mmCIF file of C-alpha atoms in Angstrom:
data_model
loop_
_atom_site.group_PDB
_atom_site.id
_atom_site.type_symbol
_atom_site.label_atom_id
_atom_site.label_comp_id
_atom_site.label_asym_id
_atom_site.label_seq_id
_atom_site.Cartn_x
_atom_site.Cartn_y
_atom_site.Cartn_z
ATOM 1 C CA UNK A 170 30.347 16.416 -4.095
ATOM 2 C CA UNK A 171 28.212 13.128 -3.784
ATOM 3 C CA UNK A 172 25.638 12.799 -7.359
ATOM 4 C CA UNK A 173 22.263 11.661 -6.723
ATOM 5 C CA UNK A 174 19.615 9.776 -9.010
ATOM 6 C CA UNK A 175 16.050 10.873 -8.563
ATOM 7 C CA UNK A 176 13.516 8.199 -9.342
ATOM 8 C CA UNK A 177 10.085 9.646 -9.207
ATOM 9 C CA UNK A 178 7.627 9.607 -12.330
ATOM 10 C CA UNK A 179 6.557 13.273 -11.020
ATOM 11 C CA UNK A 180 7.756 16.083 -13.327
ATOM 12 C CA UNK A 181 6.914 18.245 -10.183
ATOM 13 C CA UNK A 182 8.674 16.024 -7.342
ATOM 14 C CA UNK A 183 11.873 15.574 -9.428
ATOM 15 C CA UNK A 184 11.979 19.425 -10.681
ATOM 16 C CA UNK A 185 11.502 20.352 -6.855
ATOM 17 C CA UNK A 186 14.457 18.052 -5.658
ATOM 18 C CA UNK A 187 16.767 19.347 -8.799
ATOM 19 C CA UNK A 188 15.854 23.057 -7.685
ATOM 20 C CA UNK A 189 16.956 22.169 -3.974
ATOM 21 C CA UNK A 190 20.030 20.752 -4.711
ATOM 22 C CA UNK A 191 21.033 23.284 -6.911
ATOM 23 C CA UNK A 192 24.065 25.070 -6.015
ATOM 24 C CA UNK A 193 24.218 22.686 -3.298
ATOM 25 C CA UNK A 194 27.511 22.419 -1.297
ATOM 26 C CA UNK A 195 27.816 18.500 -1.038
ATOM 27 C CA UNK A 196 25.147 17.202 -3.528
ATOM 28 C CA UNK A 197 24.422 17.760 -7.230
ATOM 29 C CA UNK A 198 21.575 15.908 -8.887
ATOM 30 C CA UNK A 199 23.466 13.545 -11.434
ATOM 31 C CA UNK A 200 20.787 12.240 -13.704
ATOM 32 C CA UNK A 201 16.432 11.509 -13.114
ATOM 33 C CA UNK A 202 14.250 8.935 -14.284
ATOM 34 C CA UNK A 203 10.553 8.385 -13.824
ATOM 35 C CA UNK A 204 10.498 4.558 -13.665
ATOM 36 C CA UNK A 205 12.883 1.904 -12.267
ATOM 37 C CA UNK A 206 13.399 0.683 -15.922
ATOM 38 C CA UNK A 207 14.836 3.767 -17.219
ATOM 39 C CA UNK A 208 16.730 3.998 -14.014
ATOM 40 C CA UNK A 209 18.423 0.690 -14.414
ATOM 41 C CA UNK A 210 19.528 1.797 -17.739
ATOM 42 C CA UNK A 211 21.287 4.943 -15.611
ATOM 43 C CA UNK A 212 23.026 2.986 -13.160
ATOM 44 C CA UNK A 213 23.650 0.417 -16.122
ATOM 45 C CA UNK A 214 26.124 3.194 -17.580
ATOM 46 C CA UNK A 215 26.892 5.549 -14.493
ATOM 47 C CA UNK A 216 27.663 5.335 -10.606
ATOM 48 C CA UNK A 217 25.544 7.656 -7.833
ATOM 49 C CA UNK A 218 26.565 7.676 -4.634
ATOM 50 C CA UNK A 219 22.763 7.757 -3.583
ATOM 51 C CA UNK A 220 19.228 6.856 -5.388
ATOM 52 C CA UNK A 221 15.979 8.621 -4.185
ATOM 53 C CA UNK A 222 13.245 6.167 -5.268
ATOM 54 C CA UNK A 223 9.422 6.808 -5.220
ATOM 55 C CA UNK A 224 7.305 3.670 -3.794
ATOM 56 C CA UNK A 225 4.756 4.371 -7.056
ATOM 57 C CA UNK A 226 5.797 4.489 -10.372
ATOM 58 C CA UNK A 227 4.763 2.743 -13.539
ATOM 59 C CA UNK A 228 6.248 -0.116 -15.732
ATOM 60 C CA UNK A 229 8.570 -0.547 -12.792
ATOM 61 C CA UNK A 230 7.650 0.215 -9.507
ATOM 62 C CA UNK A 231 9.994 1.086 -6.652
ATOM 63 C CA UNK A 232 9.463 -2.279 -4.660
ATOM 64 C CA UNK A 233 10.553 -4.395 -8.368
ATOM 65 C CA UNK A 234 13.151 -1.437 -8.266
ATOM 66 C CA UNK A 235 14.685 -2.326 -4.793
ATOM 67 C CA UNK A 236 14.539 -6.055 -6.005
ATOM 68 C CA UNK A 237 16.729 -5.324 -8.887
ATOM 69 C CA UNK A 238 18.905 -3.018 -6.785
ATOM 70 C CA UNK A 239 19.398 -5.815 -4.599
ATOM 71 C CA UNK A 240 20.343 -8.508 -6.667
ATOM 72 C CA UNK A 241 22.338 -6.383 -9.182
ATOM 73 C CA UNK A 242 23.647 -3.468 -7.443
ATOM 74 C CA UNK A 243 23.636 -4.697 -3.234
ATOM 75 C CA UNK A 244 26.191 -1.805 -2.312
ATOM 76 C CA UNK A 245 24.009 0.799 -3.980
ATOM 77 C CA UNK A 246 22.669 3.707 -1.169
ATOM 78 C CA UNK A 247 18.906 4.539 -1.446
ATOM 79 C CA UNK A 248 16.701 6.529 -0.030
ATOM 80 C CA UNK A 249 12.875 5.937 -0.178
ATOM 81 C CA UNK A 250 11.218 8.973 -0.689
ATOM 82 C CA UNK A 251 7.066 8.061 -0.512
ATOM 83 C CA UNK A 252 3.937 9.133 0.501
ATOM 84 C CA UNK A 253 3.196 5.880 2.023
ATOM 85 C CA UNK A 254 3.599 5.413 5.760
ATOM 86 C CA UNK A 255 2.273 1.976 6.196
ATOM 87 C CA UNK A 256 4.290 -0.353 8.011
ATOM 88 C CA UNK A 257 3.974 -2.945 5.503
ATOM 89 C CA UNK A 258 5.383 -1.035 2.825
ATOM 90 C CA UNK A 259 8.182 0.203 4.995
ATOM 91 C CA UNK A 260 9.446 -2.903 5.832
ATOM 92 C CA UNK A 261 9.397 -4.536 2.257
ATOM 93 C CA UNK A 262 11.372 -1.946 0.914
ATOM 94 C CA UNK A 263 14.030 -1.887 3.976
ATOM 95 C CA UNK A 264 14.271 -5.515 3.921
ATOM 96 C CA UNK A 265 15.275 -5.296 0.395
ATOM 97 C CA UNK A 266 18.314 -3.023 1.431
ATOM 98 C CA UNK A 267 16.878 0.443 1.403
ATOM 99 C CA UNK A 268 18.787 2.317 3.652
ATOM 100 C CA UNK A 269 16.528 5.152 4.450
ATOM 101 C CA UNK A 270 12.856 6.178 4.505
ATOM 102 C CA UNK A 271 11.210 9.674 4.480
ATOM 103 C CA UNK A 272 7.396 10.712 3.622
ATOM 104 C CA UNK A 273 6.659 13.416 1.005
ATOM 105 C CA UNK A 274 6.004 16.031 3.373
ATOM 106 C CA UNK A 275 9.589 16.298 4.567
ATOM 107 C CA UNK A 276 11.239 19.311 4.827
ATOM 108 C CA UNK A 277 14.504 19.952 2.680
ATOM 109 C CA UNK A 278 16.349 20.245 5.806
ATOM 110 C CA UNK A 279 15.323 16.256 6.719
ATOM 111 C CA UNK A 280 15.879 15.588 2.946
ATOM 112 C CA UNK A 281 19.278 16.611 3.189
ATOM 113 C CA UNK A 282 20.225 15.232 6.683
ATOM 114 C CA UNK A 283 18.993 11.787 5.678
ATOM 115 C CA UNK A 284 21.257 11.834 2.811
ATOM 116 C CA UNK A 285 24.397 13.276 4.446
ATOM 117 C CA UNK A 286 23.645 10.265 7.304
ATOM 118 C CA UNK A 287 23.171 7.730 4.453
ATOM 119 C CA UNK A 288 26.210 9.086 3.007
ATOM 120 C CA UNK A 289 28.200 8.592 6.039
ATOM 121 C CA UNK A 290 26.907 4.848 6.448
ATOM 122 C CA UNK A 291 24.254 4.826 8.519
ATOM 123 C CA UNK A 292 20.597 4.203 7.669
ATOM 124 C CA UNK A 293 17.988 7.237 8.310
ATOM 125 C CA UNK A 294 14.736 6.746 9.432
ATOM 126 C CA UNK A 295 12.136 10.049 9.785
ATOM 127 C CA UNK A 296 9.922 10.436 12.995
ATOM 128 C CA UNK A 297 6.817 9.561 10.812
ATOM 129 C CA UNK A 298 8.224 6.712 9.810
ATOM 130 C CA UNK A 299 9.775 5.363 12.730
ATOM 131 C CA UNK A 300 6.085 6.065 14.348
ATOM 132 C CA UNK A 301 4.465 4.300 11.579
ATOM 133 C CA UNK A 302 6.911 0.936 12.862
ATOM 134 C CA UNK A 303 5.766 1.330 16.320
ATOM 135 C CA UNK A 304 1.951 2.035 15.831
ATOM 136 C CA UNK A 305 1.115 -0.544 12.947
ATOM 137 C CA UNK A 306 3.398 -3.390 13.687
ATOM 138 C CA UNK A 307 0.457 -6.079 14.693
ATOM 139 C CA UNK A 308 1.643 -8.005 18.101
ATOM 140 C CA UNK A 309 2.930 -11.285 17.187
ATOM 141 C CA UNK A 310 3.756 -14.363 18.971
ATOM 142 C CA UNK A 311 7.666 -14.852 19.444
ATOM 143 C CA UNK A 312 8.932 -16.704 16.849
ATOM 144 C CA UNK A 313 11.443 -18.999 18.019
ATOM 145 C CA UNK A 314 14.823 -18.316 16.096
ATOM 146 C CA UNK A 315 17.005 -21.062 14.839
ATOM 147 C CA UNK A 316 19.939 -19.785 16.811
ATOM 148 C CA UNK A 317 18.929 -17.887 20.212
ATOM 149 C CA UNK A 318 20.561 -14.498 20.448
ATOM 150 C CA UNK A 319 22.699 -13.838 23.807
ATOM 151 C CA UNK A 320 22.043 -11.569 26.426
ATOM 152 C CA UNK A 321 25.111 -9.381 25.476
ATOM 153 C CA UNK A 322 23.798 -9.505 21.350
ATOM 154 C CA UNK A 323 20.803 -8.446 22.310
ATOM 155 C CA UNK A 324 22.053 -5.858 24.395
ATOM 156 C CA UNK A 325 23.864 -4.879 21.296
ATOM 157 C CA UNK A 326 20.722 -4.939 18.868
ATOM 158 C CA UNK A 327 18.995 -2.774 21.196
ATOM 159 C CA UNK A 328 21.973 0.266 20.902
ATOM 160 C CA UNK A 329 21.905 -0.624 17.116
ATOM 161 C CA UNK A 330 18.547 -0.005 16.907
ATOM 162 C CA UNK A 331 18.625 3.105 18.965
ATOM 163 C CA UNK A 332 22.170 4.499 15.868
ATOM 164 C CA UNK A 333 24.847 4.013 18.450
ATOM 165 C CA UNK A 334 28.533 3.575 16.619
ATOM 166 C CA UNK A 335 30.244 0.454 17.317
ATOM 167 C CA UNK A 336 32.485 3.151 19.753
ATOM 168 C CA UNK A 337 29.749 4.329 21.348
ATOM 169 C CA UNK A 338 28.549 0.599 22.208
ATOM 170 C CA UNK A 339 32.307 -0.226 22.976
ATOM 171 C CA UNK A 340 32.000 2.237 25.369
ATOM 172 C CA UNK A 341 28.506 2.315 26.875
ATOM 173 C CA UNK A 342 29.287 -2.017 27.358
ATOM 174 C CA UNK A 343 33.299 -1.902 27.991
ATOM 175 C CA UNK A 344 34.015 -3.884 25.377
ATOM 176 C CA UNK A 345 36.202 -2.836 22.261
ATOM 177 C CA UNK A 346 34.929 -1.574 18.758
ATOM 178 C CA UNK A 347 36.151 -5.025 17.048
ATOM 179 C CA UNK A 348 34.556 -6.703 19.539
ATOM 180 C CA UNK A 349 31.128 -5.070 18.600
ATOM 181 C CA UNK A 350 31.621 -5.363 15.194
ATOM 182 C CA UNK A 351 32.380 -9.073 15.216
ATOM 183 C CA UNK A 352 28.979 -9.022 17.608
ATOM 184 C CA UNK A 353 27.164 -7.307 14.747
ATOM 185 C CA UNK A 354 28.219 -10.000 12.124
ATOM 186 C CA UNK A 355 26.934 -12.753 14.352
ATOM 187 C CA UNK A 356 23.631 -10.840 14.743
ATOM 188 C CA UNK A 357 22.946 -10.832 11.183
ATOM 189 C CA UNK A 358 23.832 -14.221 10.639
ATOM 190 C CA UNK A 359 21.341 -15.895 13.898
ATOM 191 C CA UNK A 360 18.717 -13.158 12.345
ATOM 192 C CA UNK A 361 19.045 -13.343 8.751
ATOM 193 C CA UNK A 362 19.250 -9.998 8.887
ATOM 194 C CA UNK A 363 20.356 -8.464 5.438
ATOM 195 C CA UNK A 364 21.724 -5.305 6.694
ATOM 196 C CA UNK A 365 21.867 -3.105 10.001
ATOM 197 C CA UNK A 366 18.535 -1.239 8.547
ATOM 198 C CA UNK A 367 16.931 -5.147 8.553
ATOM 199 C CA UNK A 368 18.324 -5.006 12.392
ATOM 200 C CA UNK A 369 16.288 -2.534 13.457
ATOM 201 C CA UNK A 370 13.015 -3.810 12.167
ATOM 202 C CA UNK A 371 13.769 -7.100 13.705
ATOM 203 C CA UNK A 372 14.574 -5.406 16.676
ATOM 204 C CA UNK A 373 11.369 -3.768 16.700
ATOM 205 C CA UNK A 374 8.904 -6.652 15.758
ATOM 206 C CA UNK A 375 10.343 -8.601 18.554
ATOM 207 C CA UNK A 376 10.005 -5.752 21.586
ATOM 208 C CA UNK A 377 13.739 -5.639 21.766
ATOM 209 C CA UNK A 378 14.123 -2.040 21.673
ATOM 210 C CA UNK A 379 12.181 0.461 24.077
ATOM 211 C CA UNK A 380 9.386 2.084 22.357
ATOM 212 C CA UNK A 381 9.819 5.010 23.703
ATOM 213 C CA UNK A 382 13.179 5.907 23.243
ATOM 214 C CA UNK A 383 13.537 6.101 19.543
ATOM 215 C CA UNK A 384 17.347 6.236 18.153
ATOM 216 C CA UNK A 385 18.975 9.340 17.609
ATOM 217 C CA UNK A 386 18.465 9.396 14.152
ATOM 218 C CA UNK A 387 14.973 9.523 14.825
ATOM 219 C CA UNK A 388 14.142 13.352 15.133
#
């Protein structure tokens, strides 16, 4: 069974999430906190194999959260479970290494499929969310990157963006796994991209991906 750590300074929220996951087959609620503060002290002494983190919380919100995730913990999974669906917001908190996003009103059944997917190594975006990219995102003028991408990368970034496995691009572009994953590494690199999650909101400011064929994470 994987242990989570619910961040939320909601009596309610965290009560509701430790009620769900009780009895639970593959998750048990570990430990809670209601600020990123006390949570450090948590992770300071324990491992979870996944955070849930609120955007709002006092002392320590869950953007100063991510920062300190990311500078002292950068393997740690989280999930970013908040009410806010504004692009802006979205992106800080991915670009800081979150590896998933849901809003408030999800249903358990999303809760738990964006954990078992985080879980399993890939990022998990919900519809709303992945809507809120698409709608807010303000056209901007192409910047001009310091290394160009190639046709074949951004062929690649596209079927990232859209959660294809490095086998699934392998075989969609006849190439082999290694060969995608070596692809990936030079993406992140010419991008600057922390993480595959960083990828996809590149991907996404920069019209790489079609709009209207979201991934197949996104539900």
């Amino acid at each position: 069974m994987k242990s989570i750590l619910i961040i939320d300074d909601h009596d309610l929220i965290r009560d509701a999430i430790k009620y769900y996951f009780k009895g639970d087959q593959d998750f048990y609620v570990a430990g809670e906190a209601s600020n990123g503060y006390l949570a450090l002290d948590l992770l300071a002494k324990s491992a979870y194999d996944v955070v849930i983190c609120d955007m709002d919380m006092p002392e320590m919100n869950g953007i100063e959260f991510m920062e300190a995730i990311s500078k002292n913990y950068p393997n740690q999974k989280v999930l970013v479970l908040s009410m806010h669906d504004n692009a802006s917001a979205i992106n800080k908190m991915i670009s800081l290494g979150a590896h998933g996003y849901i809003l408030k009103n999800a249903s358990k059944v999303d809760l738990k499929s964006a954990l078992i997917q985080i879980i399993g190594g890939s990022n998990y975006f919900s519809k709303e969310v992945y809507k809120a990219i698409i709608n807010r995102i303000v056209p901007k003028q192409r910047l001009t990157l310091e290394k160009e991408l190639s046709s074949r990368e951004k062929e690649i970034l596209n079927l990232i963006a859209k959660e294809y496995s490095n086998h699934e691009i392998g075989d969609k572009l006849g190439i082999h796994a290694r060969t995608v994953e070596s692809h990936k590494r030079n993406i992140l690199e010419k991008t600057g991209c922390k993480n595959i999650a960083g990828l996809v909101m590149y991907a996404v400011e920069r019209d790489l991906i079609s709009k209207g064929l979201p991934g197949r994470n996104f539900k």
